[in-house]
Tab-separated table of C-alpha atoms in Angstrom:
chain	number	residue	atom	x	y	z
A	16	UNK	CA	106.393	122.441	135.909
A	17	UNK	CA	106.278	121.637	139.618
A	18	UNK	CA	109.225	121.657	142.027
A	19	UNK	CA	108.984	117.867	142.122
A	20	UNK	CA	109.431	117.765	138.329
A	21	UNK	CA	112.446	120.074	138.545
A	22	UNK	CA	114.104	117.927	141.197
A	23	UNK	CA	113.780	114.654	139.297
A	24	UNK	CA	117.391	115.003	138.227
A	25	UNK	CA	119.513	115.621	135.185
A	26	UNK	CA	119.588	113.312	132.155
A	27	UNK	CA	121.667	110.136	132.692
A	28	UNK	CA	125.189	110.014	131.250
A	29	UNK	CA	126.093	106.351	131.765
A	30	UNK	CA	127.199	104.796	128.476
A	31	UNK	CA	126.310	101.354	127.225
A	32	UNK	CA	129.166	98.936	126.611
A	33	UNK	CA	128.799	99.499	122.873
A	34	UNK	CA	128.852	103.294	123.166
A	35	UNK	CA	131.757	103.227	125.601
A	36	UNK	CA	133.822	100.961	123.366
A	37	UNK	CA	133.133	103.070	120.268
A	38	UNK	CA	134.210	106.223	122.076
A	39	UNK	CA	137.256	104.615	123.683
A	40	UNK	CA	138.507	103.130	120.396
A	41	UNK	CA	138.170	106.488	118.624
A	42	UNK	CA	141.509	107.591	120.098
A	43	UNK	CA	143.283	104.775	118.232
A	44	UNK	CA	142.374	105.667	114.634
A	45	UNK	CA	146.007	106.013	113.562
A	46	UNK	CA	146.848	103.063	111.239
A	47	UNK	CA	149.870	102.400	113.458
A	48	UNK	CA	147.465	100.720	115.901
A	49	UNK	CA	145.967	98.378	113.296
A	50	UNK	CA	148.316	95.431	114.066
A	51	UNK	CA	147.547	95.753	117.790
A	52	UNK	CA	143.847	94.917	117.780
A	53	UNK	CA	144.190	91.946	120.143
A	54	UNK	CA	146.068	94.104	122.630
A	55	UNK	CA	143.509	96.885	122.206
A	56	UNK	CA	140.666	94.442	122.868
A	57	UNK	CA	142.246	93.603	126.225
A	58	UNK	CA	142.826	97.267	127.088
A	59	UNK	CA	139.252	98.210	126.152
A	60	UNK	CA	137.972	95.366	128.318
A	61	UNK	CA	139.976	96.574	131.304
A	62	UNK	CA	138.853	100.166	130.704
A	63	UNK	CA	135.211	99.067	130.586
A	64	UNK	CA	135.649	97.193	133.849
A	65	UNK	CA	137.021	100.349	135.510
A	66	UNK	CA	134.266	102.494	134.014
A	67	UNK	CA	131.368	100.190	134.852
A	68	UNK	CA	132.755	99.788	138.382
A	69	UNK	CA	133.203	103.564	138.801
A	70	UNK	CA	136.752	103.115	140.102
A	71	UNK	CA	137.626	106.793	140.322
A	72	UNK	CA	140.689	106.305	142.551
A	73	UNK	CA	141.933	102.714	142.325
A	74	UNK	CA	145.091	103.355	144.394
A	75	UNK	CA	144.404	104.328	148.005
A	76	UNK	CA	145.785	103.990	151.520
A	77	UNK	CA	144.577	104.810	154.999
A	78	UNK	CA	144.623	108.548	155.641
A	79	UNK	CA	146.461	108.149	158.943
A	80	UNK	CA	147.225	110.680	161.648
A	81	UNK	CA	146.243	114.299	161.159
A	82	UNK	CA	142.875	113.549	159.548
A	83	UNK	CA	139.462	113.463	161.174
A	84	UNK	CA	138.999	109.845	160.056
A	85	UNK	CA	142.483	108.285	159.940
A	86	UNK	CA	140.968	104.948	158.835
A	87	UNK	CA	139.444	106.395	155.658
A	88	UNK	CA	140.862	105.035	152.393
A	89	UNK	CA	142.155	108.127	150.599
A	90	UNK	CA	143.574	108.459	147.086
A	91	UNK	CA	147.359	108.291	146.894
A	92	UNK	CA	147.248	110.930	144.119
A	93	UNK	CA	145.605	113.380	146.526
A	94	UNK	CA	148.048	112.641	149.327
A	95	UNK	CA	150.968	113.288	146.964
A	96	UNK	CA	149.406	116.597	145.856
A	97	UNK	CA	148.875	117.603	149.484
A	98	UNK	CA	152.494	116.779	150.366
A	99	UNK	CA	153.729	118.983	147.517
A	100	UNK	CA	151.528	121.864	148.673
A	101	UNK	CA	152.732	121.552	152.268
A	102	UNK	CA	156.348	121.565	151.063
A	103	UNK	CA	155.633	124.662	148.939
A	104	UNK	CA	154.076	126.396	151.943
A	105	UNK	CA	157.186	125.671	154.016
A	106	UNK	CA	159.354	127.250	151.302
A	107	UNK	CA	157.043	130.249	151.185
A	108	UNK	CA	157.234	130.731	154.955
A	109	UNK	CA	161.000	130.224	155.277
A	110	UNK	CA	162.623	133.637	155.773
A	111	UNK	CA	165.943	132.221	154.522
A	112	UNK	CA	164.496	131.169	151.169
A	113	UNK	CA	164.814	133.446	148.147
A	114	UNK	CA	161.382	135.044	147.600
A	115	UNK	CA	159.554	133.710	144.555
A	116	UNK	CA	157.539	135.269	141.769
A	117	UNK	CA	155.137	133.235	139.647
A	118	UNK	CA	154.588	134.633	136.132
A	119	UNK	CA	151.575	133.169	134.319
A	120	UNK	CA	151.356	133.299	130.532
A	121	UNK	CA	147.609	133.243	129.918
A	122	UNK	CA	147.736	132.995	126.127
A	123	UNK	CA	146.936	129.759	124.302
A	124	UNK	CA	148.964	130.787	121.222
A	125	UNK	CA	152.299	129.122	120.529
A	126	UNK	CA	154.734	128.558	117.683
A	127	UNK	CA	154.865	124.885	118.685
A	128	UNK	CA	151.437	124.151	117.192
A	129	UNK	CA	148.985	126.028	114.985
A	130	UNK	CA	149.172	129.014	114.442
A	131	UNK	CA	152.958	128.499	114.287
A	132	UNK	CA	153.800	131.858	115.850
A	133	UNK	CA	154.608	132.877	119.400
A	134	UNK	CA	152.154	135.073	121.234
A	135	UNK	CA	152.677	138.709	122.109
A	136	UNK	CA	151.820	137.664	125.667
A	137	UNK	CA	154.901	135.453	125.781
A	138	UNK	CA	157.041	138.349	124.644
A	139	UNK	CA	155.621	140.460	127.488
A	140	UNK	CA	156.434	137.654	129.942
A	141	UNK	CA	160.008	137.758	128.644
A	142	UNK	CA	160.077	141.513	129.278
A	143	UNK	CA	159.017	141.057	132.905
A	144	UNK	CA	161.141	138.056	133.874
A	145	UNK	CA	164.578	139.771	133.802
A	146	UNK	CA	163.242	142.619	135.947
A	147	UNK	CA	162.450	140.149	138.719
A	148	UNK	CA	165.789	138.402	138.241
A	149	UNK	CA	167.623	141.703	138.599
A	150	UNK	CA	165.713	142.355	141.816
A	151	UNK	CA	166.958	139.058	143.215
A	152	UNK	CA	163.801	136.962	142.996
A	153	UNK	CA	163.480	133.330	142.022
A	154	UNK	CA	161.062	133.139	139.101
A	155	UNK	CA	158.704	130.350	138.065
A	156	UNK	CA	156.886	130.613	134.740
A	157	UNK	CA	153.567	128.871	134.219
A	158	UNK	CA	153.034	128.775	130.459
A	159	UNK	CA	149.387	127.895	129.870
A	160	UNK	CA	149.968	127.660	126.110
A	161	UNK	CA	151.299	124.177	126.860
A	162	UNK	CA	147.654	123.105	127.167
A	163	UNK	CA	147.372	123.476	123.389
A	164	UNK	CA	150.823	122.344	122.316
A	165	UNK	CA	152.027	119.618	124.703
A	166	UNK	CA	150.841	116.019	124.885
A	167	UNK	CA	149.141	115.073	128.132
A	168	UNK	CA	148.611	118.602	129.507
A	169	UNK	CA	145.011	119.128	130.619
A	170	UNK	CA	143.094	121.263	133.064
A	171	UNK	CA	139.773	119.534	133.569
A	172	UNK	CA	136.737	121.721	134.313
A	173	UNK	CA	135.652	122.535	137.840
A	174	UNK	CA	132.662	120.420	138.913
A	175	UNK	CA	131.307	123.187	141.184
A	176	UNK	CA	131.329	121.155	144.387
A	177	UNK	CA	131.196	124.508	146.207
A	178	UNK	CA	127.625	124.953	144.947
A	179	UNK	CA	126.616	121.935	147.013
A	180	UNK	CA	128.576	122.891	150.140
A	181	UNK	CA	131.955	124.551	150.660
A	182	UNK	CA	133.475	121.614	152.636
A	183	UNK	CA	132.784	119.365	149.647
A	184	UNK	CA	135.444	121.343	147.739
A	185	UNK	CA	138.736	119.876	148.928
A	186	UNK	CA	142.124	121.608	149.061
A	187	UNK	CA	143.790	120.508	146.846
A	188	UNK	CA	141.036	119.445	144.461
A	189	UNK	CA	140.076	115.789	144.851
A	190	UNK	CA	137.790	115.595	141.792
A	191	UNK	CA	140.678	114.528	139.560
A	192	UNK	CA	142.167	112.284	138.422
A	193	UNK	CA	139.089	110.154	137.799
A	194	UNK	CA	140.480	107.008	136.239
A	195	UNK	CA	137.107	105.389	135.551
A	196	UNK	CA	136.095	108.320	133.319
A	197	UNK	CA	139.516	108.708	131.703
A	198	UNK	CA	139.891	112.150	133.304
A	199	UNK	CA	143.622	111.950	133.842
A	200	UNK	CA	146.696	114.070	133.016
A	201	UNK	CA	145.253	116.910	135.098
A	202	UNK	CA	147.841	119.681	135.421
A	203	UNK	CA	146.405	121.357	138.497
A	204	UNK	CA	148.282	119.250	141.030
A	205	UNK	CA	151.498	120.717	139.597
A	206	UNK	CA	150.027	124.217	139.451
A	207	UNK	CA	148.793	124.504	143.042
A	208	UNK	CA	152.311	124.327	144.580
A	209	UNK	CA	153.519	127.078	142.215
A	210	UNK	CA	150.884	129.435	143.603
A	211	UNK	CA	151.536	128.369	147.195
A	212	UNK	CA	155.324	128.864	146.994
A	213	UNK	CA	155.000	132.301	145.357
A	214	UNK	CA	155.162	135.576	147.246
A	215	UNK	CA	154.034	137.484	144.176
A	216	UNK	CA	151.938	136.431	141.166
A	217	UNK	CA	152.008	138.219	137.820
A	218	UNK	CA	149.325	137.279	135.289
A	219	UNK	CA	149.947	138.356	131.691
A	220	UNK	CA	147.059	137.665	129.343
A	221	UNK	CA	145.395	138.729	126.111
A	222	UNK	CA	141.693	139.407	125.721
A	223	UNK	CA	139.737	136.673	123.936
A	224	UNK	CA	136.176	137.742	123.132
A	225	UNK	CA	135.912	140.104	126.117
A	226	UNK	CA	137.252	137.403	128.454
A	227	UNK	CA	140.443	135.617	129.428
A	228	UNK	CA	141.535	132.653	127.261
A	229	UNK	CA	139.915	129.301	128.014
A	230	UNK	CA	143.014	127.744	129.616
A	231	UNK	CA	143.416	130.630	132.055
A	232	UNK	CA	139.715	130.520	132.938
A	233	UNK	CA	139.913	126.757	133.524
A	234	UNK	CA	142.776	127.326	135.957
A	235	UNK	CA	140.885	130.141	137.680
A	236	UNK	CA	137.843	127.932	138.191
A	237	UNK	CA	139.972	125.159	139.648
A	238	UNK	CA	141.595	127.620	142.078
A	239	UNK	CA	138.273	127.845	143.943
A	240	UNK	CA	139.510	125.228	146.407
A	241	UNK	CA	142.224	127.680	147.477
A	242	UNK	CA	139.502	130.087	148.594
A	243	UNK	CA	137.698	128.341	151.435
A	244	UNK	CA	138.410	124.734	150.473
A	245	UNK	CA	138.424	121.808	152.880
A	246	UNK	CA	141.931	120.434	153.610
A	247	UNK	CA	140.515	117.194	155.063
A	248	UNK	CA	138.553	114.993	152.601
A	249	UNK	CA	138.028	112.412	155.338
A	250	UNK	CA	135.722	114.892	157.103
A	251	UNK	CA	133.257	114.373	154.233
A	252	UNK	CA	134.331	110.785	153.508
A	253	UNK	CA	135.125	111.741	149.973
A	254	UNK	CA	132.252	113.388	148.169
A	255	UNK	CA	129.337	112.709	150.532
A	256	UNK	CA	127.173	115.774	150.039
A	257	UNK	CA	125.091	115.306	153.202
A	258	UNK	CA	128.200	115.288	155.393
A	259	UNK	CA	129.567	118.393	153.665
A	260	UNK	CA	126.276	120.254	154.105
A	261	UNK	CA	126.209	119.374	157.799
A	262	UNK	CA	129.761	120.689	158.226
A	263	UNK	CA	128.945	123.959	156.484
A	264	UNK	CA	125.783	124.488	158.510
A	265	UNK	CA	127.752	124.059	161.749
A	266	UNK	CA	129.812	127.060	160.643
A	267	UNK	CA	132.591	126.994	158.067
A	268	UNK	CA	135.720	129.137	158.419
A	269	UNK	CA	136.422	129.524	154.674
A	270	UNK	CA	140.218	129.244	154.991
A	271	UNK	CA	141.999	131.470	152.441
A	272	UNK	CA	144.951	129.272	151.524
A	273	UNK	CA	146.674	131.946	149.383
A	274	UNK	CA	145.915	135.040	151.450
A	275	UNK	CA	148.581	137.722	151.738
A	276	UNK	CA	150.405	137.140	148.477
A	277	UNK	CA	150.775	140.158	146.209
A	278	UNK	CA	149.759	140.321	142.564
A	279	UNK	CA	150.259	142.275	139.372
A	280	UNK	CA	148.365	142.195	136.077
A	281	UNK	CA	149.101	142.899	132.426
A	282	UNK	CA	146.123	142.646	130.068
A	283	UNK	CA	146.451	143.480	126.379
A	284	UNK	CA	143.947	143.550	123.548
A	285	UNK	CA	143.629	144.772	119.989
A	286	UNK	CA	140.160	146.334	119.934
A	287	UNK	CA	137.984	145.947	123.039
A	288	UNK	CA	137.723	144.399	126.491
A	289	UNK	CA	141.107	144.981	128.112
A	290	UNK	CA	139.865	147.104	131.003
A	291	UNK	CA	137.019	144.724	131.790
A	292	UNK	CA	139.313	141.704	131.872
A	293	UNK	CA	141.836	143.504	134.063
A	294	UNK	CA	139.106	144.511	136.519
A	295	UNK	CA	137.681	140.984	136.604
A	296	UNK	CA	141.104	139.469	137.321
A	297	UNK	CA	141.794	142.055	140.009
A	298	UNK	CA	138.439	141.378	141.671
A	299	UNK	CA	139.030	137.619	141.552
A	300	UNK	CA	142.465	137.828	143.145
A	301	UNK	CA	141.337	140.359	145.733
A	302	UNK	CA	138.397	138.134	146.688
A	303	UNK	CA	140.913	135.369	147.414
A	304	UNK	CA	142.590	137.893	149.752
A	305	UNK	CA	145.639	138.422	147.590
A	306	UNK	CA	146.874	142.010	147.641
A	307	UNK	CA	147.295	144.306	144.664
A	308	UNK	CA	150.772	145.805	144.366
A	309	UNK	CA	149.154	149.102	143.425
A	310	UNK	CA	148.220	151.218	140.409
A	311	UNK	CA	151.504	150.671	138.579
A	312	UNK	CA	151.099	146.897	139.024
A	313	UNK	CA	147.779	146.668	137.148
A	314	UNK	CA	147.954	147.577	133.464
A	315	UNK	CA	145.526	147.182	130.597
A	316	UNK	CA	146.122	148.454	127.097
A	317	UNK	CA	145.996	147.810	123.360
A	318	UNK	CA	148.757	146.694	121.042
A	319	UNK	CA	148.123	147.682	117.428
A	320	UNK	CA	144.690	149.087	118.211
A	321	UNK	CA	142.275	148.278	115.348
A	322	UNK	CA	145.230	147.433	113.091
A	323	UNK	CA	145.733	144.180	111.100
A	324	UNK	CA	146.524	141.078	113.137
A	325	UNK	CA	149.291	140.298	110.659
A	326	UNK	CA	151.361	143.261	111.845
A	327	UNK	CA	150.644	142.981	115.574
A	328	UNK	CA	154.173	141.850	116.508
A	329	UNK	CA	155.565	144.868	114.671
A	330	UNK	CA	153.103	147.031	116.601
A	331	UNK	CA	154.467	145.631	119.859
A	332	UNK	CA	158.029	146.300	118.680
A	333	UNK	CA	157.082	149.946	118.113
A	334	UNK	CA	155.116	150.432	121.346
A	335	UNK	CA	157.969	151.293	123.704
A	336	UNK	CA	155.577	152.930	126.154
A	337	UNK	CA	153.577	149.732	126.679
A	338	UNK	CA	156.790	147.729	127.045
A	339	UNK	CA	157.873	150.125	129.787
A	340	UNK	CA	154.483	149.796	131.479
A	341	UNK	CA	154.945	146.023	131.603
A	342	UNK	CA	158.386	146.389	133.150
A	343	UNK	CA	156.942	148.838	135.667
A	344	UNK	CA	154.356	146.247	136.671
A	345	UNK	CA	157.217	143.881	137.478
A	346	UNK	CA	159.074	146.593	139.400
A	347	UNK	CA	156.000	147.532	141.419
A	348	UNK	CA	155.173	143.919	142.249
A	349	UNK	CA	158.781	143.174	143.171
A	350	UNK	CA	158.886	146.246	145.406
A	351	UNK	CA	155.660	145.237	147.174
A	352	UNK	CA	156.955	141.727	147.867
A	353	UNK	CA	160.272	143.067	149.162
A	354	UNK	CA	158.573	145.544	151.498
A	355	UNK	CA	156.105	142.929	152.739
A	356	UNK	CA	158.889	140.405	153.404
A	357	UNK	CA	160.796	143.005	155.431
A	358	UNK	CA	157.730	143.956	157.460
A	359	UNK	CA	157.538	147.461	155.994
A	360	UNK	CA	154.300	146.905	154.071
A	361	UNK	CA	151.288	145.715	156.008
A	362	UNK	CA	147.869	144.752	154.733
A	363	UNK	CA	145.583	147.612	155.868
A	364	UNK	CA	142.820	145.144	156.719
A	365	UNK	CA	145.024	142.845	158.797
A	366	UNK	CA	143.272	141.764	161.961
A	367	UNK	CA	139.791	142.543	160.682
A	368	UNK	CA	137.274	139.722	160.433
A	369	UNK	CA	134.813	139.353	157.607
A	370	UNK	CA	131.252	139.005	158.970
A	371	UNK	CA	130.239	137.183	155.785
A	372	UNK	CA	133.283	135.238	154.551
A	373	UNK	CA	131.485	133.320	151.779
């Protein structure tokens, strides 16, 4: 196979009207929709019009002052997401604001859907939260199990715009919503401000097949725009790859939008993989220039090691040592944030420049 053959492109994905309509109608199989066929016909027709016209962002306005091309028509959804991030950054920077901790429940398990039982991860979150409250922090909880149990909660996959050119990856992400493809209900625009407002982030997660659960990984992938992303989509006029490549080749600064925040980790498993997942999460956060709160703030361990799944909650009840380790993670992270806010804890690498920031 020649290079020319390789570069011919990927297989087409555009659906025919018949295929589109069949797929679109498949979400209305409930008999409750049977009397509404005339209304559905009209809705399907409108959806096909949006799809065939590739109307990704049907609601736009001029970008206005502060952008490289103020006359560019930019999605109102993106402008709203940007405004929320800027407001969160102001709260983060305000010395009079109560410092914030973001606790992330990485488990997909919930009693509100199958399997009908809360996760051990959630119980560990509930162990950590009161520690932060006692230390005087405001606490936000991001419960990623809602992706499996709540209607309309989605984290769409990252499209890897960075692989084309870093400036093509916008901060916040501009890939979604894509109304023409039905890629809506994306949760990330609510998640970004939680990270931005936080002074400390605690991730609590189980091990799923040697990795983090799918919802947590989806969020991690979509956080790539926080690590070098372009805050001005008008500079690339949306997703124009050639313009993004030209910007990167001129020299890109790779702005770290979350740099300086502290983090803690709790990773638990039942047989294998906990250390590897904890290391991977630590490396990821450190690469984004977040700062570990130290050895006591990064814990991996096993609850009910090689014991039946059916008794795993009982195993957690009995494992007082691991419960204490989780509370110590919260104490260590809280202490690091307090010291940093008072100017008593400085990043050792502050002032150094990275010769290869990619």
